[in-house]
PDB file of C-alpha atoms and ligand atoms in Angstrom:
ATOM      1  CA  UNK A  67     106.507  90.956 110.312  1.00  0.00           C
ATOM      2  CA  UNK A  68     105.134  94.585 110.579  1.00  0.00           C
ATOM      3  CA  UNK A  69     107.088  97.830 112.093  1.00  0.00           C
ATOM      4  CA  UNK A  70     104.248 100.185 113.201  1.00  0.00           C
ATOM      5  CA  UNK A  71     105.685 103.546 113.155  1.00  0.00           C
ATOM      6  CA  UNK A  72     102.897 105.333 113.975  1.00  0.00           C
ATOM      7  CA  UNK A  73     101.892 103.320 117.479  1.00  0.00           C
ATOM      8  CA  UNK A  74      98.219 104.736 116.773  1.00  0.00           C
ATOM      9  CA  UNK A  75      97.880 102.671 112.946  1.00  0.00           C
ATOM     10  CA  UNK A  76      98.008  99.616 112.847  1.00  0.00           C
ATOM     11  CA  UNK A  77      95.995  98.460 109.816  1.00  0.00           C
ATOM     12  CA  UNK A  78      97.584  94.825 109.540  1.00  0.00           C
ATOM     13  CA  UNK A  79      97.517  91.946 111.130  1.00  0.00           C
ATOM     14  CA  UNK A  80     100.867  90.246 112.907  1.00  0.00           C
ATOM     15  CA  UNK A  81     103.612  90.150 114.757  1.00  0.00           C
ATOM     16  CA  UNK A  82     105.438  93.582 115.254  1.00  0.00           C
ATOM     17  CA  UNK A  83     109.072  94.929 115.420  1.00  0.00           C
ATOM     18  CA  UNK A  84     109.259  96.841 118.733  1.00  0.00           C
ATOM     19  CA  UNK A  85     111.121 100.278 119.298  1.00  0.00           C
ATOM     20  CA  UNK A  86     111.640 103.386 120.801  1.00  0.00           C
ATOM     21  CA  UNK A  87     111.619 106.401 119.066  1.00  0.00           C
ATOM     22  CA  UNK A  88     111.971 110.094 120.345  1.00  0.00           C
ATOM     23  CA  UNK A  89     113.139 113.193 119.639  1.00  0.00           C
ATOM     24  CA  UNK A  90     116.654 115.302 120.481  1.00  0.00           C
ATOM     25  CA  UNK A  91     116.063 118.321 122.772  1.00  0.00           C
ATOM     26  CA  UNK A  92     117.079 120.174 119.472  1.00  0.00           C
ATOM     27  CA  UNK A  93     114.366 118.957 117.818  1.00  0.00           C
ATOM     28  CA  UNK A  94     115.858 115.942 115.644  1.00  0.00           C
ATOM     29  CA  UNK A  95     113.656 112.580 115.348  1.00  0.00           C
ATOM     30  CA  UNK A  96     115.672 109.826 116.450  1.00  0.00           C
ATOM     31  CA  UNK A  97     114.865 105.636 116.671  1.00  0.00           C
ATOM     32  CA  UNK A  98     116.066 102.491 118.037  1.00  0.00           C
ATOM     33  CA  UNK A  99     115.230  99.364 117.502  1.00  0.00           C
ATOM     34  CA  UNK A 100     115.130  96.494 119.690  1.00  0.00           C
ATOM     35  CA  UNK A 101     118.312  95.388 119.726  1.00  0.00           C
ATOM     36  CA  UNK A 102     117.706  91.479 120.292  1.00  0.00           C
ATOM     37  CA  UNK A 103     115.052  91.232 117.609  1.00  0.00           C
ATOM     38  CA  UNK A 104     116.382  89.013 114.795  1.00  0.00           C
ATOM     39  CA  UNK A 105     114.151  87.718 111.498  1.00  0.00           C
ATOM     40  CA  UNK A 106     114.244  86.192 108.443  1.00  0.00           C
ATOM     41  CA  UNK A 107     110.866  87.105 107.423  1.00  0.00           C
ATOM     42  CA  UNK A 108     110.849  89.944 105.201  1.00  0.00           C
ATOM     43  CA  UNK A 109     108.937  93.440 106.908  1.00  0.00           C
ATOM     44  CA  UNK A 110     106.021  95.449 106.625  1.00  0.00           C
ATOM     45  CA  UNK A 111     106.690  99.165 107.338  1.00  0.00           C
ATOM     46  CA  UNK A 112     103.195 101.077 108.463  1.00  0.00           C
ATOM     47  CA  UNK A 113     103.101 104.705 108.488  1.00  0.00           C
ATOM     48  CA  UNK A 114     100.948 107.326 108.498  1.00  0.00           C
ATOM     49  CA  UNK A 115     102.675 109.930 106.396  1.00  0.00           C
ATOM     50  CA  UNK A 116     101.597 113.529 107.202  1.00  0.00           C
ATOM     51  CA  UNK A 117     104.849 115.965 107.102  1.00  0.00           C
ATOM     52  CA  UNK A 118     108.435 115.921 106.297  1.00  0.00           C
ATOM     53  CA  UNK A 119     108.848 114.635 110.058  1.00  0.00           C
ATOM     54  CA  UNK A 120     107.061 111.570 109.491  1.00  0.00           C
ATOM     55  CA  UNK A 121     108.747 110.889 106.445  1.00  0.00           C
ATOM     56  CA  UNK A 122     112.032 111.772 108.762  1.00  0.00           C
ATOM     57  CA  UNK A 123     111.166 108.953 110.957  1.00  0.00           C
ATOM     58  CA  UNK A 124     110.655 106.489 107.793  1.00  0.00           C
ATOM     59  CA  UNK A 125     114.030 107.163 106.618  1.00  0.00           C
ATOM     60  CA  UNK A 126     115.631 106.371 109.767  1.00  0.00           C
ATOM     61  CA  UNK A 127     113.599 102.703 110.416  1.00  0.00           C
ATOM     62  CA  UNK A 128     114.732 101.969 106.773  1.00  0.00           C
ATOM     63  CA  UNK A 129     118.305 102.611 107.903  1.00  0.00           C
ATOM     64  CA  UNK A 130     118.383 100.702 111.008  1.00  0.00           C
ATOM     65  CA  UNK A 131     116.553  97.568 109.930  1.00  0.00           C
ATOM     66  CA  UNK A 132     118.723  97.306 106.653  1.00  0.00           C
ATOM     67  CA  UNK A 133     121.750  97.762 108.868  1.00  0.00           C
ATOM     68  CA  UNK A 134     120.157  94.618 110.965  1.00  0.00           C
ATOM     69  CA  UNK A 135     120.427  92.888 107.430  1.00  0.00           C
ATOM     70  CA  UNK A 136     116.540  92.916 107.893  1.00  0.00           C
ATOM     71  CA  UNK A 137     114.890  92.719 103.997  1.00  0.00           C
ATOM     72  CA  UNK A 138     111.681  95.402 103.984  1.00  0.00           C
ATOM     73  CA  UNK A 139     109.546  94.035 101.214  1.00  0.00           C
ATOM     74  CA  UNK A 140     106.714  96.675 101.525  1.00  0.00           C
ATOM     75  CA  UNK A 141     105.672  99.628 102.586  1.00  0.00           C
ATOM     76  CA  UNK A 142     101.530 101.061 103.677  1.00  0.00           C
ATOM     77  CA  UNK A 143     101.091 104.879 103.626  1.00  0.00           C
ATOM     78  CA  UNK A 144      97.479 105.363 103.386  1.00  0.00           C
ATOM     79  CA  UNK A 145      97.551 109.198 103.178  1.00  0.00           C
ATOM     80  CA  UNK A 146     100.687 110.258 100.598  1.00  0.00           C
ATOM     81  CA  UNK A 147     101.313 113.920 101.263  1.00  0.00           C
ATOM     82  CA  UNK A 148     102.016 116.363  98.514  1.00  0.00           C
ATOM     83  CA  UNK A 149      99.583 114.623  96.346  1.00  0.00           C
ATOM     84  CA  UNK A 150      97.428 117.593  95.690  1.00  0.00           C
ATOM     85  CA  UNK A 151     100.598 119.398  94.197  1.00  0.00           C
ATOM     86  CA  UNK A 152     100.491 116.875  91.157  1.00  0.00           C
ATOM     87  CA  UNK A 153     101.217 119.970  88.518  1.00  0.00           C
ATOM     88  CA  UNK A 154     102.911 123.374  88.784  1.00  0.00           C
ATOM     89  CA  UNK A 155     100.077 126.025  88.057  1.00  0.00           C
ATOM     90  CA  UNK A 156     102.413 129.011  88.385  1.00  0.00           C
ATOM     91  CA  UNK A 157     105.826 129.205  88.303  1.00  0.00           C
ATOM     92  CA  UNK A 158     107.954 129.549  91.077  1.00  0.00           C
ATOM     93  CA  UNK A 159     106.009 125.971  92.739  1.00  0.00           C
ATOM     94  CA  UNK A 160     107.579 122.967  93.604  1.00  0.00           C
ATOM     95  CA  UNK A 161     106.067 119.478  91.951  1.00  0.00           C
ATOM     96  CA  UNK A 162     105.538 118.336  95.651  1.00  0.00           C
ATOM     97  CA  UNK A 163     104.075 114.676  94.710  1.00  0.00           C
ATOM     98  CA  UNK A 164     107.407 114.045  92.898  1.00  0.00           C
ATOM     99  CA  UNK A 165     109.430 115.116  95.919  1.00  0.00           C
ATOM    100  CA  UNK A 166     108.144 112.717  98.054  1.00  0.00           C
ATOM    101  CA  UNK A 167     107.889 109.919  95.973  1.00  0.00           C
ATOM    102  CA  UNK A 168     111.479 110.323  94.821  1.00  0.00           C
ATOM    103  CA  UNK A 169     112.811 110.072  98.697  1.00  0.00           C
ATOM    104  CA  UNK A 170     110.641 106.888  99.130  1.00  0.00           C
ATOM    105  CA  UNK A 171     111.715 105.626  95.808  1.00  0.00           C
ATOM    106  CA  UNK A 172     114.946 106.199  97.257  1.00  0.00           C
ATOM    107  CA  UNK A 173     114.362 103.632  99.876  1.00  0.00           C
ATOM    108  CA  UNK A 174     113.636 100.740  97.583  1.00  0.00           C
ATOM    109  CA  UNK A 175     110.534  99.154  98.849  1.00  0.00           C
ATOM    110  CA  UNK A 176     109.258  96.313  96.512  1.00  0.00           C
ATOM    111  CA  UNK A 177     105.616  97.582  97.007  1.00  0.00           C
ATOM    112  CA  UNK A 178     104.290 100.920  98.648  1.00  0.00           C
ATOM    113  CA  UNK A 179     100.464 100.717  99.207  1.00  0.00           C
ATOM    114  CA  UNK A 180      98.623 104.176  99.573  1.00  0.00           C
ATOM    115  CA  UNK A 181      94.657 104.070  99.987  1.00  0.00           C
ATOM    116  CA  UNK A 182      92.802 106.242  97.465  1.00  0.00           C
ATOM    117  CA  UNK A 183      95.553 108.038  95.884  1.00  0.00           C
ATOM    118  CA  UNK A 184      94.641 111.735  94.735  1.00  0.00           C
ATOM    119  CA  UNK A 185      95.011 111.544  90.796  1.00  0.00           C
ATOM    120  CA  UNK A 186      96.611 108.994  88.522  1.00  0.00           C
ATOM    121  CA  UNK A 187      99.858 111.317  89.275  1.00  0.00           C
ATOM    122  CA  UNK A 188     101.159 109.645  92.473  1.00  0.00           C
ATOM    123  CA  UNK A 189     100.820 106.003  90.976  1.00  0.00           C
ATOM    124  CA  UNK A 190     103.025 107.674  88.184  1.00  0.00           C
ATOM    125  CA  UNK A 191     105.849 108.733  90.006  1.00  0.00           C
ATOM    126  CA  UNK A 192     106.035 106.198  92.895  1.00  0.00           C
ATOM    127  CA  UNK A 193     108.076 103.101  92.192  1.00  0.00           C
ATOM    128  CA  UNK A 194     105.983 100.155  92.574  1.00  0.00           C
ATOM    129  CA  UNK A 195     102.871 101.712  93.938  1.00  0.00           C
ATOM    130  CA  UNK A 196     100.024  99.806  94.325  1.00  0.00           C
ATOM    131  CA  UNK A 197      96.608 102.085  95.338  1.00  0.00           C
ATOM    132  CA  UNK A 198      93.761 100.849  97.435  1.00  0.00           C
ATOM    133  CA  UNK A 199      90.254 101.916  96.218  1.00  0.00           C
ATOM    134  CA  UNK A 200      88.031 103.493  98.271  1.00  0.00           C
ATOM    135  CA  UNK A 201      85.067 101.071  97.229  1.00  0.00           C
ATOM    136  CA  UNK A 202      84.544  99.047 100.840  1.00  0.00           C
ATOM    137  CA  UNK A 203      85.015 102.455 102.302  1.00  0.00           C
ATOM    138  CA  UNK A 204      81.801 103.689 100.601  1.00  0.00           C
ATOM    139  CA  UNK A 205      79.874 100.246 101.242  1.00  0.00           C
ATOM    140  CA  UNK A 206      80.391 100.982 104.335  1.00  0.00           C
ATOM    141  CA  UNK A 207      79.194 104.524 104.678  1.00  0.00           C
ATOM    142  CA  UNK A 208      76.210 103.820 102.346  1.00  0.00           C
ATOM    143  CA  UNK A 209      75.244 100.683 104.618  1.00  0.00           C
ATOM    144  CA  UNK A 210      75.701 102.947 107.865  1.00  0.00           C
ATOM    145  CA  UNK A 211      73.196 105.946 106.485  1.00  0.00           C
ATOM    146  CA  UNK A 212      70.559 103.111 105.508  1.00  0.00           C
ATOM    147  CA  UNK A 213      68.882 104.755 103.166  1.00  0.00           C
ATOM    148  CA  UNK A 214      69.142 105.286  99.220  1.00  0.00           C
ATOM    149  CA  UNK A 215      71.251 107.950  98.304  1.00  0.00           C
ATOM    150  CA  UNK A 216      72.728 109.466  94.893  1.00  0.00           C
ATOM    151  CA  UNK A 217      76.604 110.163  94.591  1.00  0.00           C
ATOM    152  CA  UNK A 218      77.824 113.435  93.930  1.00  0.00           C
ATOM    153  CA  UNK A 219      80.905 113.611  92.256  1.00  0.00           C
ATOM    154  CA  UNK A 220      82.483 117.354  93.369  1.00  0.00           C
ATOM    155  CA  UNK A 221      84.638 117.765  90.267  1.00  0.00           C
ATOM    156  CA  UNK A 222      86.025 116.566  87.151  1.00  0.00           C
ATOM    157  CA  UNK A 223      89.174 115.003  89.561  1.00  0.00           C
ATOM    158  CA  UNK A 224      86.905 112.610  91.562  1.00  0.00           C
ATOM    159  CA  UNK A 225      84.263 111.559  88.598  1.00  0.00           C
ATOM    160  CA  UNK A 226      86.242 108.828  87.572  1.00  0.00           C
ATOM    161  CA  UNK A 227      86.878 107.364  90.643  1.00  0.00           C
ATOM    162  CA  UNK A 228      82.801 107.597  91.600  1.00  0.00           C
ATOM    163  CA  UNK A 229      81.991 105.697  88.316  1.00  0.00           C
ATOM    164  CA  UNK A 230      83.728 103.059  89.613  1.00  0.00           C
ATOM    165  CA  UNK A 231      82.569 103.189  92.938  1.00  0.00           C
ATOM    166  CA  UNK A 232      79.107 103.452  91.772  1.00  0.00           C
ATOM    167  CA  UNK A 233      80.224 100.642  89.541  1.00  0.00           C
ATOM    168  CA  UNK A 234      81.185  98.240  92.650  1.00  0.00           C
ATOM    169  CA  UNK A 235      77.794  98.922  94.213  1.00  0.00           C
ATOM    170  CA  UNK A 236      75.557  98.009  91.286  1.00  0.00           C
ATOM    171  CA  UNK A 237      74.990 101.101  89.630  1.00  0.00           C
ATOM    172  CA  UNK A 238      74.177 103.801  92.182  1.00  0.00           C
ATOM    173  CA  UNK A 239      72.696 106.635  90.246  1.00  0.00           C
ATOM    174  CA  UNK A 240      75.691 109.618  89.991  1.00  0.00           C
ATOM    175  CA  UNK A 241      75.609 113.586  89.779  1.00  0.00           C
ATOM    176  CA  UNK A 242      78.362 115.437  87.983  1.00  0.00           C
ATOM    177  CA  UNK A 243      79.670 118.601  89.386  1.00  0.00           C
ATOM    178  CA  UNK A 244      82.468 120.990  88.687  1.00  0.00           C
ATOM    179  CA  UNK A 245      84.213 123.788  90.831  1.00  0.00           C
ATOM    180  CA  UNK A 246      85.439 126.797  89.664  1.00  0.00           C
ATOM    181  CA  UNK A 247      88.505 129.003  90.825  1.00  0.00           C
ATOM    182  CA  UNK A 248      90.183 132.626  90.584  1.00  0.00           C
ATOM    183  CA  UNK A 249      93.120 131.976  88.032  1.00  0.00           C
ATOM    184  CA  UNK A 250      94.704 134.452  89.683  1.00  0.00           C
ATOM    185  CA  UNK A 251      94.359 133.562  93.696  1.00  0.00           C
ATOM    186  CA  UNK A 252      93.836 129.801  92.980  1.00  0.00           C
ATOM    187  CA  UNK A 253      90.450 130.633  95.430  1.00  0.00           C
ATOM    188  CA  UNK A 254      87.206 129.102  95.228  1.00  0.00           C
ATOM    189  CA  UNK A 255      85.094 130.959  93.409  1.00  0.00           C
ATOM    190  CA  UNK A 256      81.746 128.566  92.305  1.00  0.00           C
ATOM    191  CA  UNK A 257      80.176 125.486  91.664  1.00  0.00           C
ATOM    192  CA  UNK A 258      77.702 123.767  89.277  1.00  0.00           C
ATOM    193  CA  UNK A 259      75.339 121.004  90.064  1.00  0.00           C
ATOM    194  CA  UNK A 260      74.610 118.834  86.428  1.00  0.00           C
ATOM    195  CA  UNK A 261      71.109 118.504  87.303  1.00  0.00           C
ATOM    196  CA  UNK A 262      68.004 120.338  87.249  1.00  0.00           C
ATOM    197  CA  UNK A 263      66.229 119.363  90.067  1.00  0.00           C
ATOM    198  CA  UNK A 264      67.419 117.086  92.961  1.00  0.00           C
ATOM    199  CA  UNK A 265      63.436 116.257  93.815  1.00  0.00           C
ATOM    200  CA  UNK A 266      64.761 115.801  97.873  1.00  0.00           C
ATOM    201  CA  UNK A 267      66.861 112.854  97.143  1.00  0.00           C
ATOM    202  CA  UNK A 268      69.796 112.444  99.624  1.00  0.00           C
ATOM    203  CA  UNK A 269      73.224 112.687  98.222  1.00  0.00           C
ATOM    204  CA  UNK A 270      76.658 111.438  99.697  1.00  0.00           C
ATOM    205  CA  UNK A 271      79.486 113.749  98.341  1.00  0.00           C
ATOM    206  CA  UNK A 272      82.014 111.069  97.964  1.00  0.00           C
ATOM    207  CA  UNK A 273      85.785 112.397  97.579  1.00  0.00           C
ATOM    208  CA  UNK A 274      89.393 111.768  98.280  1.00  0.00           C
ATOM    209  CA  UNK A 275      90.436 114.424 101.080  1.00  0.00           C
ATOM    210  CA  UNK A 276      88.746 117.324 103.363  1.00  0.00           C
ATOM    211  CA  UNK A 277      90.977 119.532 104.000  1.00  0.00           C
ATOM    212  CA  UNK A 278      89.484 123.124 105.329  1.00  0.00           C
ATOM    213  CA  UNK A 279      86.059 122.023 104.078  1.00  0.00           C
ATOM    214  CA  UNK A 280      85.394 124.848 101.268  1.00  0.00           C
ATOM    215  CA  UNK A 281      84.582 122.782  98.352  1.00  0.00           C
ATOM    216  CA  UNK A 282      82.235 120.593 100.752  1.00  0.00           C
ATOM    217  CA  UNK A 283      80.164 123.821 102.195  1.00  0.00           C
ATOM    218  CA  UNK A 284      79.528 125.458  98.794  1.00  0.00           C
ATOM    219  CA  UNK A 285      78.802 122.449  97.262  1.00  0.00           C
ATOM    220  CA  UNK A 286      75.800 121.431  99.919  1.00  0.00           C
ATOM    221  CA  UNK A 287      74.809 124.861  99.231  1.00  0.00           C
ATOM    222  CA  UNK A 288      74.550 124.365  95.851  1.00  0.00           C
ATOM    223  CA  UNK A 289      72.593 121.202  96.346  1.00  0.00           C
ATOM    224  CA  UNK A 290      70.113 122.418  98.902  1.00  0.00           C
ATOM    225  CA  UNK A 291      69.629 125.116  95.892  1.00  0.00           C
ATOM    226  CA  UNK A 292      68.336 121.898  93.418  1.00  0.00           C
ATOM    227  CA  UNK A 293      66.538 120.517  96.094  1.00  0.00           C
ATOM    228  CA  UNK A 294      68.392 117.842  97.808  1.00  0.00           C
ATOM    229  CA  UNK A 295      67.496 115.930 100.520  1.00  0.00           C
ATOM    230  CA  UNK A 296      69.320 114.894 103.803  1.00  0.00           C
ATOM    231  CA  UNK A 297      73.568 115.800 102.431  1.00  0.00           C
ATOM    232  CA  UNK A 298      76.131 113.273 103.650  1.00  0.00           C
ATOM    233  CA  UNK A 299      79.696 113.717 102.979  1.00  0.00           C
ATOM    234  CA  UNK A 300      82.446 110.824 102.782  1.00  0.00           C
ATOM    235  CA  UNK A 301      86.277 111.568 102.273  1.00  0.00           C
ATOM    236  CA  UNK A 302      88.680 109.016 102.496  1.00  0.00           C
ATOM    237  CA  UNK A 303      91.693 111.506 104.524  1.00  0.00           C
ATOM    238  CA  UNK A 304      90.171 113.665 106.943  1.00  0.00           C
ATOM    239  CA  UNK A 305      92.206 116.740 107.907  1.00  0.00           C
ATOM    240  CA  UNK A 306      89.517 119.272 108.739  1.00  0.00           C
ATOM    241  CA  UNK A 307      92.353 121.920 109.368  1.00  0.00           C
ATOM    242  CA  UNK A 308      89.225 124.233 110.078  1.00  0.00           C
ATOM    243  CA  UNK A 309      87.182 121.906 112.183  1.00  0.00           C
ATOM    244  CA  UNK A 310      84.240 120.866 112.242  1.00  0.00           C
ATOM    245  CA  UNK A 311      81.587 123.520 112.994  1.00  0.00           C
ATOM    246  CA  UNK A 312      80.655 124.926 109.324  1.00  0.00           C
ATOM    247  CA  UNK A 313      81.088 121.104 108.178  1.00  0.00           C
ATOM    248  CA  UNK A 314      78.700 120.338 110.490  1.00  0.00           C
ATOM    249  CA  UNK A 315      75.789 122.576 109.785  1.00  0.00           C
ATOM    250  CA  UNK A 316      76.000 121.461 106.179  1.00  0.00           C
ATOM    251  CA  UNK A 317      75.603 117.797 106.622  1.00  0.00           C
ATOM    252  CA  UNK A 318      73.695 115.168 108.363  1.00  0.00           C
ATOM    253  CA  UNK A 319      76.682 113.067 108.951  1.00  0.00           C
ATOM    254  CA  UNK A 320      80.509 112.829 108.050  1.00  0.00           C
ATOM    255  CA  UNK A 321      82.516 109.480 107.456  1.00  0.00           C
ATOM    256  CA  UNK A 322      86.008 109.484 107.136  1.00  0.00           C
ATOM    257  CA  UNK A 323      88.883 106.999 107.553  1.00  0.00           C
ATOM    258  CA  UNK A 324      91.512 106.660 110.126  1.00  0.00           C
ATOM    259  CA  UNK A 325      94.123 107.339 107.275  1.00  0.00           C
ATOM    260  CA  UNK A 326      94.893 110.748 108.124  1.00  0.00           C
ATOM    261  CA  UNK A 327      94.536 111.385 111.716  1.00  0.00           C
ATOM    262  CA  UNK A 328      92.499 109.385 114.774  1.00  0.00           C
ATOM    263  CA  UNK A 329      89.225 111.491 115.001  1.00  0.00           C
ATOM    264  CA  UNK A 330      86.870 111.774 118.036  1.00  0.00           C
ATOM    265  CA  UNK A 331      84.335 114.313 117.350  1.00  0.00           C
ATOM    266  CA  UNK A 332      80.807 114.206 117.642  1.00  0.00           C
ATOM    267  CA  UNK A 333      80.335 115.195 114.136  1.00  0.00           C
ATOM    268  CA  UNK A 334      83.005 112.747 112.304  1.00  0.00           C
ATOM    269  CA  UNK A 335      82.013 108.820 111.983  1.00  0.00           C
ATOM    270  CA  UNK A 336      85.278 107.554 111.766  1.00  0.00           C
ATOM    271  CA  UNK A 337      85.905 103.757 109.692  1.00  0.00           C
ATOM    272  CA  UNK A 338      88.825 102.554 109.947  1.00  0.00           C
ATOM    273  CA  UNK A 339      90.945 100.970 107.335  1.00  0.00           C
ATOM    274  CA  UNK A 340      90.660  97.805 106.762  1.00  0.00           C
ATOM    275  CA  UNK A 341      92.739  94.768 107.927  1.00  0.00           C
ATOM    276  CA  UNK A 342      94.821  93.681 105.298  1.00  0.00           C
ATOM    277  CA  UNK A 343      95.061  95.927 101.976  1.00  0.00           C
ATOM    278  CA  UNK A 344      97.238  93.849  99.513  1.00  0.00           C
TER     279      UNK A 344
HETATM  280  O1  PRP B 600      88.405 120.749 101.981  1.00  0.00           O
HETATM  281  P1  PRP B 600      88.962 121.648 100.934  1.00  0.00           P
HETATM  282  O2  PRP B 600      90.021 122.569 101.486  1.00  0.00           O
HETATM  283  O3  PRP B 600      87.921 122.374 100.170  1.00  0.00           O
HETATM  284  O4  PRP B 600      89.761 120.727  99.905  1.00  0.00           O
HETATM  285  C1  PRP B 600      89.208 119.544  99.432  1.00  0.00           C
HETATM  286  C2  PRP B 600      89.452 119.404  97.976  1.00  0.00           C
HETATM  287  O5  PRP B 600      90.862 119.503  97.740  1.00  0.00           O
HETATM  288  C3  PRP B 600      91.250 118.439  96.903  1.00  0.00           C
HETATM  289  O6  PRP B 600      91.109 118.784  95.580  1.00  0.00           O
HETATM  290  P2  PRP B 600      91.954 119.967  94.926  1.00  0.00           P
HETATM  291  O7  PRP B 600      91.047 121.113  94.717  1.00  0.00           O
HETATM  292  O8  PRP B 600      93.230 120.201  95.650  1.00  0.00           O
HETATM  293  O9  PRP B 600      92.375 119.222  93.622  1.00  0.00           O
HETATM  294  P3  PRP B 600      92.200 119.480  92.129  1.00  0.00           P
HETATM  295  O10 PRP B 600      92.476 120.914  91.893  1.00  0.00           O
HETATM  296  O11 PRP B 600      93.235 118.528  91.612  1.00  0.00           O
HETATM  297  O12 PRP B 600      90.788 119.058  91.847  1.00  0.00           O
HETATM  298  C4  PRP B 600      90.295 117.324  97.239  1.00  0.00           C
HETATM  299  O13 PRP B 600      90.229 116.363  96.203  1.00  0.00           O
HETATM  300  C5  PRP B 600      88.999 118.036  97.495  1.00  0.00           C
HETATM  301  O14 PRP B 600      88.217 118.144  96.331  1.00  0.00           O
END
C-alpha cells in the first residue's frame, strides 16, 4: 500500500492510504488519517522532500500510521534536500546532508529510495538508502532530441555519474569540464571545456540539479566558444529558483523530472519519474 503525501507525486503504482492534512492558523502542519483504514500489508511512504515543512509532514504520517500498528517498510524521496551541503567549506556551516538523513534515519524505514543522489555522501549517511540512476532519464531525453549528441559532463562531481550513463547507452562520446569558484565568496568564477574544438556537434549537459542556472549559462557559453552545435541541457531536479528566461536563450531545449516540483513552462520538457523504482 502507498501513502502519497504529496497529492501531486505519485510515482508508484497501487492502492493508497487516504488523508487529510492541513495546517494550524499558527502555521503548524497537521495530518489525519482515515480513521477506518486497517492493513496488514506493509506501506510505501511517497514524498517529495523540498524544506523542513515537508519533512514536518513526514514525521507526523510516520507517527500516526505506527500508532495504527501499520509496519512502513519503505520510503521514495526523489529529491533529498541538503545534499549539496555534503562538506563544511568554512567554518561556522552546518553538514546539512547529515541533518536530514539523521531525522529520517530516525524514523526507521527499511529502505529510502532517492533518484540521482548528489554525491556518494547522501548514500553514506542515510540508513538503508538505495539511489535510482538517472540512466532511463537520459534515454529518454536523448530519444526525444533525435539526433546524435555528445555529453558534457559540467564538473569533476557529475563525471562519474556520465561515464556510466554514457556507459548504459553504448558508449556515447563524453566531454570533461570543470568549474571554477572565488575561495573566498564560494561564487562562480569560470569554466573549462576539455576539448579543442567542438566542430558544431550538439551537446546535452547532463547533471543532477538546476538550481539558479549559473553553472548551465556559462557553461553553453563556453561551448558556443569551441564551436558547439544546437546545446541541450538535462537535470534530474529542476528548481530554476531564477526562472527560465536566461536558461532559455542558452539552450534549444530543457528536460527535467517531476522530482522536484510539477513544471509547466514553455521552455521545460518535463519526464516524469518512472513507475516503479525498486
Ligand atoms: O543551477 P546552479 O545554481 O548553477 O547550480 C547547479 C549546480 O549546483 C550543484 O553543484 P554544486 O556546485 O552545488 O556542487 P559541487 O560543488 O559539489 O560540485 C549541481 O550539481 C549543479 O552542478
Amino acid at each position: 500500500m502507498i501513502i502519497n503525501l504529496d497529492p501531486y507525486f505519485k510515482p508508484l503504482d497501487g492502492e493508497e492510504i487516504q488523508f487529510e492534512s492541513f495546517t494550524f492558523s499558527g502555521g503548524e502542519p497537521h495530518l489525519k488519517i482515515n480513521p477506518n483504514f486497517d492493513t496488514k500489508e506493509s506501506v510505501t511512504i511517497t514524498h517529495r522532500l523540498n524544506s523542513f515543512n515537508d519533512l514536518g509532514l513526514l514525521c507526523l504520517a510516520v507517527d500516526a500510521l505506527k500508532r495504527m500498528q501499520v509496519e512502513i517498510a519503505n520510503l521514495y524521496i526523489p529529491y533529498f534536500p541538503g545534499a549539496r551541503q555534503d562538506r563544511v567549506m568554512i567554518k561556522g556551516e552546518p553538514l546539512s546532508v547529515k541533518v536530514y538523513a539523521d531525522i529520517i534515519n530516525g524514523l526507521g524505514f527499511k529502505k529510502v529510495i532517492v533518484f540521482d543522489a548528489h554525491s556518494e555522501v547522501t548514500p553514506a549517511v542515510l540508513n538503508n538508502c538505495e539511489v535510482v540512476a538517472n540512466h532511463k532519464f537520459i534515454a529518454e531525453v536523448i530519444e526525444k532530441i533525435g539526433n546524435e549528441v555528445i555529453l558534457i559532463s559540467p564538473d569533476g562531481g557529475a563525471l562519474k555519474k556520465i561515464y556510466k550513463v554514457s556507459e548504459f547507452l553504448g558508449g556515447i562520446e563524453v566531454v570533461e569540464c570543470s568549474k571554477s569558484r572565488n575561495v573566498k565568496t564560494g561564487k562562480l568564477s569560470g569554466f573549462k571545456v576539455y576539448a579543442d574544438d567542438l566542430q558544431g556537434r550538439d551537446c546535452l549537459i547532463v547533471d543532477d540539479i538546476c538550481d539558479g542556472g549559473g553553472t548551465f549559462i556559462g557553461l553553453a557559453e563556453e561551448l558556443k566558444n569551441k564551436n558547439a552545435g544546437k546545446l541541450y541541457l538535462a537535470v534530474s531536479h529542476g528548481i530554476f529558483s531564477k526562472g527560465f528566461d536566461e536558461l532559455g536563450k542558452s539552450f534549444e531545449k530543457i528536460f527535467t523530472t517531476n522530482s522536484f516540483k510539477d513544471l509547466a513552462h514553455i521552455n521545460i520538457h518535463q519526464i516524469n519519474l518512472g513507475n516503479n523504482p525498486f
